[in-house]
CSV table of C-alpha atoms in Angstrom, one decimal:
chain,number,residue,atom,x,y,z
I,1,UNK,CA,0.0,0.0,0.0
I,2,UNK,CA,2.9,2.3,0.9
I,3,UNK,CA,4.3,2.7,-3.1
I,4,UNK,CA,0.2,2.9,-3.7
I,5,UNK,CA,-1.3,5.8,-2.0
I,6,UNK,CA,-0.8,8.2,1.1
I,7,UNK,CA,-4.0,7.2,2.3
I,8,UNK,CA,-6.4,4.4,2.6
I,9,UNK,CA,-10.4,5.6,1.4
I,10,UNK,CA,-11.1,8.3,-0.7
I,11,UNK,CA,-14.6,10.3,0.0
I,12,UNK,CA,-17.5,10.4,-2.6
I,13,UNK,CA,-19.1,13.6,-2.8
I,14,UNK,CA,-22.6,11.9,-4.7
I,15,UNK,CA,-24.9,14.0,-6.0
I,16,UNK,CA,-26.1,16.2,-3.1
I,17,UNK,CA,-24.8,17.8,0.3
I,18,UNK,CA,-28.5,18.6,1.2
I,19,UNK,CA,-29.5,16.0,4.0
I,20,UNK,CA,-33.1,16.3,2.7
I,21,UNK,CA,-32.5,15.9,-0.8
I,22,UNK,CA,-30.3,12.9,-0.1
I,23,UNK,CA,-32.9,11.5,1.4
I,24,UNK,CA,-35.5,12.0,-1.3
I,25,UNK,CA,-32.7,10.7,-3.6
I,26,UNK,CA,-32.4,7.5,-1.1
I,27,UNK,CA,-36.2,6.6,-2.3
I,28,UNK,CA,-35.6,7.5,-5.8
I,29,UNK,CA,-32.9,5.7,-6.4
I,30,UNK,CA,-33.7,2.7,-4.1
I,31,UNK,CA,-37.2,2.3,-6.2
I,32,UNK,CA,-35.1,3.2,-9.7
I,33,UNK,CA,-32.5,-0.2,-8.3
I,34,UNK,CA,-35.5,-3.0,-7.5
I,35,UNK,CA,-37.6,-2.1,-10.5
I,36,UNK,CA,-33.9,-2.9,-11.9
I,37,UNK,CA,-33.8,-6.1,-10.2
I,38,UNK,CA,-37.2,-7.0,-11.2
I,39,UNK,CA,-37.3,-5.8,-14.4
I,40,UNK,CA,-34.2,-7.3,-15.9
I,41,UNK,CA,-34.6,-11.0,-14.0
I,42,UNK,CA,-38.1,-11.3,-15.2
I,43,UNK,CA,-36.8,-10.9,-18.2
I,44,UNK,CA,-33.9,-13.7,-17.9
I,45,UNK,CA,-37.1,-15.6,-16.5
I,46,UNK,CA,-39.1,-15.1,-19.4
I,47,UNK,CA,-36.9,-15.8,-22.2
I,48,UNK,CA,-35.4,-19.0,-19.8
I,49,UNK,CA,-38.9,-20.3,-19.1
I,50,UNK,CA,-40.8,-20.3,-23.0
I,51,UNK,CA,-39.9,-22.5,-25.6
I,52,UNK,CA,-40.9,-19.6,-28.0
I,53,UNK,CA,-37.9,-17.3,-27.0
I,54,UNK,CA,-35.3,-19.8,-27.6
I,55,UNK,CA,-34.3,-18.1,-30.8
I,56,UNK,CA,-30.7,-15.8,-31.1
I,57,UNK,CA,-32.2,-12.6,-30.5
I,58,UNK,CA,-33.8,-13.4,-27.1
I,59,UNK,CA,-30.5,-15.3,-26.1
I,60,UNK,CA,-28.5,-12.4,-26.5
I,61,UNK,CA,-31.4,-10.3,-24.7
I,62,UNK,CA,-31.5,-12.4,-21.7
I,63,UNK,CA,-27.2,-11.8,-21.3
I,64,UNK,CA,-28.3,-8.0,-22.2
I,65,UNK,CA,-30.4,-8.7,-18.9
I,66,UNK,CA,-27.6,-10.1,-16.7
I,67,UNK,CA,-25.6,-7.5,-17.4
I,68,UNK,CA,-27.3,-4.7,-16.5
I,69,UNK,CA,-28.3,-6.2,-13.3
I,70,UNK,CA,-24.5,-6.4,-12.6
I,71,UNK,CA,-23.6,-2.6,-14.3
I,72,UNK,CA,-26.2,-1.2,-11.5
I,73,UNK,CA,-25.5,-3.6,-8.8
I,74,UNK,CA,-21.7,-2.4,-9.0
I,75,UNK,CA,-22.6,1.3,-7.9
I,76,UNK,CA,-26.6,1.5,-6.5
I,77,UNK,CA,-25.8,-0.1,-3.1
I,78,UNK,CA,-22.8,1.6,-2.3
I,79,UNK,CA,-24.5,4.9,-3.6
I,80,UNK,CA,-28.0,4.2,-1.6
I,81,UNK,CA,-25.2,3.3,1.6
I,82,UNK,CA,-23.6,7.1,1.2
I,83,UNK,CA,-27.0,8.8,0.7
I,84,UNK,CA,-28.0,7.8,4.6
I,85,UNK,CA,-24.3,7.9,5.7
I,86,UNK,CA,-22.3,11.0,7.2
I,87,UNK,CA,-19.1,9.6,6.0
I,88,UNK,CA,-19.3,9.1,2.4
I,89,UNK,CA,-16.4,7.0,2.3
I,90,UNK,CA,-14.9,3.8,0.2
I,91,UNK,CA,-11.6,2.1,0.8
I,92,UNK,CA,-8.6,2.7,-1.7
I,93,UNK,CA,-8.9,-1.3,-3.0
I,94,UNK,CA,-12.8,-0.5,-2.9
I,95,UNK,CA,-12.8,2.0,-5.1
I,96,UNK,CA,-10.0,0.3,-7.6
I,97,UNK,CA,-12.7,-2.9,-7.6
I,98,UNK,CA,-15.3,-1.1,-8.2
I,99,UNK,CA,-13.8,1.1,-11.3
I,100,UNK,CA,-13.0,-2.4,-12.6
I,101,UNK,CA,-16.3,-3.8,-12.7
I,102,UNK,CA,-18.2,-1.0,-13.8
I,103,UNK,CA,-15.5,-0.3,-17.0
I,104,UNK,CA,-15.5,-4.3,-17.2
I,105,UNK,CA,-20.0,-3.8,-17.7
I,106,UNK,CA,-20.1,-1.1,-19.7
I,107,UNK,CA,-17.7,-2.4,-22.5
I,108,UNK,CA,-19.0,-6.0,-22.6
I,109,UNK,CA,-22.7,-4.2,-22.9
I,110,UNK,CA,-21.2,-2.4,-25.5
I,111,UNK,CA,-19.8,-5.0,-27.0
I,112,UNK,CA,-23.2,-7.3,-26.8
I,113,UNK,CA,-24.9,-4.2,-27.9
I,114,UNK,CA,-22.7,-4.1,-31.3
I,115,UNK,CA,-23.8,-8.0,-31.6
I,116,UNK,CA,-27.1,-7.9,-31.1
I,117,UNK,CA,-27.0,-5.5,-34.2
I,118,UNK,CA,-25.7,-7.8,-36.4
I,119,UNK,CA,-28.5,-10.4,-35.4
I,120,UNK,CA,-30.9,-7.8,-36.3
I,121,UNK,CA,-29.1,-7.0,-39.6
I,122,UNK,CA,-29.4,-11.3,-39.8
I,123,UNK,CA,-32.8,-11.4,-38.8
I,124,UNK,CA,-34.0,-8.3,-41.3
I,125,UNK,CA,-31.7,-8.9,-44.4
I,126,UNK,CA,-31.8,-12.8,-44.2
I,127,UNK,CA,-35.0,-13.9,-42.5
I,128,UNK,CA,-35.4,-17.0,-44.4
I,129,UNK,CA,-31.8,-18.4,-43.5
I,130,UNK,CA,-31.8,-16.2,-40.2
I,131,UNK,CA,-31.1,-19.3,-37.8
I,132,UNK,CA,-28.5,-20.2,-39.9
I,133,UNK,CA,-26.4,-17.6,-40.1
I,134,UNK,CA,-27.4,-16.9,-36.3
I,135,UNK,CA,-26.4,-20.6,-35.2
I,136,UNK,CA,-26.1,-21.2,-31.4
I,137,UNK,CA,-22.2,-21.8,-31.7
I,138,UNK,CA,-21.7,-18.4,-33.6
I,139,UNK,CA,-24.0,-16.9,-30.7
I,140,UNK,CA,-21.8,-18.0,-28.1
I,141,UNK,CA,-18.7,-17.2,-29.9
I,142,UNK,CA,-20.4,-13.1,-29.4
I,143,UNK,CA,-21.0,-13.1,-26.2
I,144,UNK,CA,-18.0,-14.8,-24.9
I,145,UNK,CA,-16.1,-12.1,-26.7
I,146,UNK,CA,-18.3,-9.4,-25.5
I,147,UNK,CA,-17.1,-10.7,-21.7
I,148,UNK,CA,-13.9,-10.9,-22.8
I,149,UNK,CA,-13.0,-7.6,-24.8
I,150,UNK,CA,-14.7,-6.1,-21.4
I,151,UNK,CA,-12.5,-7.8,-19.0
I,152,UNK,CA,-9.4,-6.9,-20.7
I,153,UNK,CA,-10.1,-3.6,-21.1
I,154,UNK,CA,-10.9,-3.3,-17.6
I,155,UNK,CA,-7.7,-5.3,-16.3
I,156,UNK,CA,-5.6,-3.2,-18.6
I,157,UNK,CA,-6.7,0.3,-17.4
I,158,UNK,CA,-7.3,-1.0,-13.5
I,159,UNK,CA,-3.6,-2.3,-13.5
I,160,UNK,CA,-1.9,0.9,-14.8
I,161,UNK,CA,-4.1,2.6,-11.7
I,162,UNK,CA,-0.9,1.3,-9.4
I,163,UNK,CA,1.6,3.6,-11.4
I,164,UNK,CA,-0.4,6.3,-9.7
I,165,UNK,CA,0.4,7.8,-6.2
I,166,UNK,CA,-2.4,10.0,-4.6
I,167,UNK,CA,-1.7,12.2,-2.1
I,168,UNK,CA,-3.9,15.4,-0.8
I,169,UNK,CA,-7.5,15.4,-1.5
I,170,UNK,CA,-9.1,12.2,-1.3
I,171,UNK,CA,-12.6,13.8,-2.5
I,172,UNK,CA,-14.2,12.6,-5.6
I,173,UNK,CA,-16.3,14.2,-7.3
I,174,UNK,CA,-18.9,11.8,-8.4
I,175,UNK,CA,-21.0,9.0,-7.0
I,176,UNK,CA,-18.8,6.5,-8.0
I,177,UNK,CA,-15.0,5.3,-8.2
I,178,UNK,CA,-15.3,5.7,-12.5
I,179,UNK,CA,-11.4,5.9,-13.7
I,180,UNK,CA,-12.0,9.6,-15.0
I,181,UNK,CA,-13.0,10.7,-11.7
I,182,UNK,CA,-9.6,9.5,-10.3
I,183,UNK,CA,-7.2,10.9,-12.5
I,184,UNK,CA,-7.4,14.5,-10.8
I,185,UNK,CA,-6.8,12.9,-7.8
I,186,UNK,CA,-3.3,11.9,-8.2
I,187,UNK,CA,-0.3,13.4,-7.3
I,188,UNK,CA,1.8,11.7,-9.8
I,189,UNK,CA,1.0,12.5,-14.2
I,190,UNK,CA,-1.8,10.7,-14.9
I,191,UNK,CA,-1.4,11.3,-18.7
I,192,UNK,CA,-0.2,7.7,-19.8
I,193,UNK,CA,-3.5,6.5,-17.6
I,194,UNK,CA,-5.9,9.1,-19.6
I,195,UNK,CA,-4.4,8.4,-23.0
I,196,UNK,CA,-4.4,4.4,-22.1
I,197,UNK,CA,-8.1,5.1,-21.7
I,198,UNK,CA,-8.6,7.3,-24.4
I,199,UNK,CA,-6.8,4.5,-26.5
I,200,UNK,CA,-8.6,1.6,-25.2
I,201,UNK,CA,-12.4,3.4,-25.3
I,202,UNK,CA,-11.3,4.5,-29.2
I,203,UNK,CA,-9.9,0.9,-29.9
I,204,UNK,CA,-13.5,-0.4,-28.3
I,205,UNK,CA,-15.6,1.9,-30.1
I,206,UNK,CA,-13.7,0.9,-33.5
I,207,UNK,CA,-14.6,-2.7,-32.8
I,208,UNK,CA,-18.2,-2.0,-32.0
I,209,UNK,CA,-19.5,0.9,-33.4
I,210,UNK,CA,-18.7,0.0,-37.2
I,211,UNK,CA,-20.6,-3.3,-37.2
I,212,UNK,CA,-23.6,-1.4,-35.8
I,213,UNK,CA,-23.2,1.1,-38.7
I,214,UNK,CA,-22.8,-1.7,-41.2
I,215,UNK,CA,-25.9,-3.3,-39.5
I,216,UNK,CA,-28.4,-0.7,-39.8
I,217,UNK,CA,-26.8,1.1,-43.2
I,218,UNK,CA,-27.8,-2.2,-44.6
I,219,UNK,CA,-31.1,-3.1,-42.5
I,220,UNK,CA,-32.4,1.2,-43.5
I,221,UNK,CA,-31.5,-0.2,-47.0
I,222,UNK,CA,-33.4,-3.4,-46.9
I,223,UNK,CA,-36.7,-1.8,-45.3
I,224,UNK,CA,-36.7,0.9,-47.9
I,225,UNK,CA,-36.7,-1.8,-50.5
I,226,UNK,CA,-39.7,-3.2,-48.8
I,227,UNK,CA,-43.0,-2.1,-51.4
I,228,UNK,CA,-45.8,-2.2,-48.6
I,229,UNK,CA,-45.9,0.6,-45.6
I,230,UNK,CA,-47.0,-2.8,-43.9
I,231,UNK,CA,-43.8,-5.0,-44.5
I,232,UNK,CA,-41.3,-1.5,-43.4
I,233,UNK,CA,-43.7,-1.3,-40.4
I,234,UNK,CA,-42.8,-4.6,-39.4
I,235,UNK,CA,-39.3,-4.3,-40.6
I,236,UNK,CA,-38.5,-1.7,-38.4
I,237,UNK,CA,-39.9,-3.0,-35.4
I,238,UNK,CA,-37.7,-5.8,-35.1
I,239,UNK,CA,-34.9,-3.3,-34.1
I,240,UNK,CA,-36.4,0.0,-33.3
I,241,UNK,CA,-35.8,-1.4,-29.5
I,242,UNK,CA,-32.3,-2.5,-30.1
I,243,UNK,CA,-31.6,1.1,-31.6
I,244,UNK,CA,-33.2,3.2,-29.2
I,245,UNK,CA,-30.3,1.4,-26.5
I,246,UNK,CA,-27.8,1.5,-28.5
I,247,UNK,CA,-29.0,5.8,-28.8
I,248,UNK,CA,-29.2,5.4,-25.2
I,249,UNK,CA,-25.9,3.8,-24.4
I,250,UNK,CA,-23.8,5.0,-26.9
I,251,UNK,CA,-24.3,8.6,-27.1
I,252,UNK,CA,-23.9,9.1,-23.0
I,253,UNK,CA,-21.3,6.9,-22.8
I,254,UNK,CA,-19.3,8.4,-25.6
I,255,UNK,CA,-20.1,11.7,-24.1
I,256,UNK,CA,-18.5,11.3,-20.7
I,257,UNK,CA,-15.1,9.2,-22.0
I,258,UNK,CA,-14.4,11.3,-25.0
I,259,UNK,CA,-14.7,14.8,-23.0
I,260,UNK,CA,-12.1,15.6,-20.1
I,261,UNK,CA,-12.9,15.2,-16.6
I,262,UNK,CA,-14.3,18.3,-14.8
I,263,UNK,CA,-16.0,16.7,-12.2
I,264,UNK,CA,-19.2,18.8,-13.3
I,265,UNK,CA,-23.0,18.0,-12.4
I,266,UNK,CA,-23.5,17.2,-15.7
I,267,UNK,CA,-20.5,14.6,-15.9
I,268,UNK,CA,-22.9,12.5,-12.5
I,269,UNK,CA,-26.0,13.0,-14.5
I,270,UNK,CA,-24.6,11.6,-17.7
I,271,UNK,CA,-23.0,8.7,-16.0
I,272,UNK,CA,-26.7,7.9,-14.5
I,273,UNK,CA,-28.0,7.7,-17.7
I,274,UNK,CA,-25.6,5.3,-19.0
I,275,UNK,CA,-25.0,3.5,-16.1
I,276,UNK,CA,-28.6,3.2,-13.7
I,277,UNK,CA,-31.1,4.6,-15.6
I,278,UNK,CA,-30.3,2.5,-19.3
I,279,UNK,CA,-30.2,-0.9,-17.2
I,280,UNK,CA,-33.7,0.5,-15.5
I,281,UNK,CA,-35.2,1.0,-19.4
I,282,UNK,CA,-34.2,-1.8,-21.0
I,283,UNK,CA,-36.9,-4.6,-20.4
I,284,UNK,CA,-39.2,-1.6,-20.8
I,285,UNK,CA,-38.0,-0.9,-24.2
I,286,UNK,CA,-37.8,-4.4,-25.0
I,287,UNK,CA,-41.0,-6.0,-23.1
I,288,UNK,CA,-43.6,-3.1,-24.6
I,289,UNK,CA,-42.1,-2.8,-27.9
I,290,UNK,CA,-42.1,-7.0,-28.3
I,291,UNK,CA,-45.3,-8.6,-28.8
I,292,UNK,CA,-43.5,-11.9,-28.4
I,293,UNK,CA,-42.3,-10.8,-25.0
I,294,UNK,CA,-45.6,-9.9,-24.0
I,295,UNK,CA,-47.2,-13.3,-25.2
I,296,UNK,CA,-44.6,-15.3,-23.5
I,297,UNK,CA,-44.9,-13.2,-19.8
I,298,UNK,CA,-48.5,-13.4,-20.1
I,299,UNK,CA,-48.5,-17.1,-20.3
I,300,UNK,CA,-46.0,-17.3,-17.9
I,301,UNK,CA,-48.0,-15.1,-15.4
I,302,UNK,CA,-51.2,-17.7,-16.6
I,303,UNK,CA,-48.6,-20.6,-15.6
């Protein structure tokens, strides 16, 4: 610990120093985490328990699911913990853990987010050989990589932390321990860490974000070539959810790595979008939009 750091917890400042608006946020955000819960394993429950969902698109839903329940699991209970606590406080290894497993979330979401769009390029430009071309092995192949590329781009970032010495403040400026909000922290240049970060999001995005591109450039091209206003409609439904997460996701979380680290207001509400509020919308998104979602939780809920 001694070649680490000077001292042994840093202090998170959350959202609010208002003792009555931090407990109005305790409610909010406690009710915002088990709609979560509920929302995203009834899901997994869904898709697990019908016969009718066993298809690639719910498969890669249902790990969409899991993984949102882990994104907001990693920062919701300590955050609901520091609203009703005087000491906002997290331990120095606390804080690393926790910057690893919410970069390791948020890039494999990314990375299953950038999958799931090539299923619905599959399922769209290739309906009638859509389960081959979507075969379980090449499914599994996806989201194992989507873990992966998420793991190591966490363990890469998280172990060039240790170069770092902090020293004087220990206050950050957010609700969570997220690697941007530690940088300012340190007493030592932190500008190998923030252009390790800066390479790694880039080198992520130019994985992900051009097979999304490709997706829908071909999918928009495919429904336009569609005759009846009936056939687009339905077209277009099969991955007007997907899109509006990706919009979600994407845009915030592009948003808070590309631009520097202020420590702003608006830096904590962008981060709650990406990181608590999209896991909260998801199943919405994907459970009112999807008539076969709502078939399959009705009979489960007859069952």
């Amino acid at each position: 610990m001694n070649n680490f750091t000077f001292f042994t917890e840093f202090i998170l400042l959350g959202l609010s120093a208002d003792t009555h608006v931090q407990t109005l946020l305790f409610v909010l955000f406690l009710g915002i985490y088990l709609l979560t819960l509920m929302g995203n394993l009834v899901m997994i429950l869904v898709i697990r328990g019908d016969s009718h969902l066993h298809i690639p698109m719910y498969f890669f839903l249902g790990h969409l699911s899991f993984l949102d329940i882990c994104f907001s699991s990693v920062t919701m209970p300590k955050m609901l913990q520091n609203f009703l606590s005087e000491k906002k406080s997290i331990s120095v290894w606390g804080c690393i853990t926790q910057s690893f497993f919410f970069l390791l979330s948020g890039c494999a979401e990314a990375s299953l987010l950038s999958a799931m769009a090539y299923d619905r390029y599959a399922a769209v430009c290739y309906p009638l050989l859509y389960t081959m071309v979507m075969n379980r092995s090449l499914c599994i192949v996806m989201v194992s990589a989507a873990w992966v590329m998420g793991f190591l781009n966490s363990l890469v970032n998280n172990l060039f932390i240790h170069k770092l010495h902090f020293c004087g403040s220990n206050v950050i400026s957010h609700f969570c321990c997220e690697l941007p909000s530690l940088f300012p922290l340190s007493c030592t240049d932190p500008t190998a860490n923030k252009f390790l970060l800066s390479g790694s999001s880039a080198f992520l995005g130019l994985l992900t974000l051009p097979l999304i591109l490709f997706s829908y450039s071909r999918i928009i091209s495919a429904i336009l070539n569609i005759r009846s206003s009936e056939g687009q409609a339905k077209a277009f439904s099969t991955c007007s959810s997907h899109l509006t997460v990706v919009l979600l996701f994407y845009g915030t979380a592009l948003f808070r790595y590309i631009s520097p680290a202020s420590g702003s207001v608006l830096e904590r509400v962008v981060s709650i979008q990406y990181s608590v509020i999209t896991s909260l919308v998801n199943p919405l998104i994907y459970s009112l939009k999807n008539q076969e979602v709502k078939a399959a939780l009705q009979r489960l809920l007859r069952q």
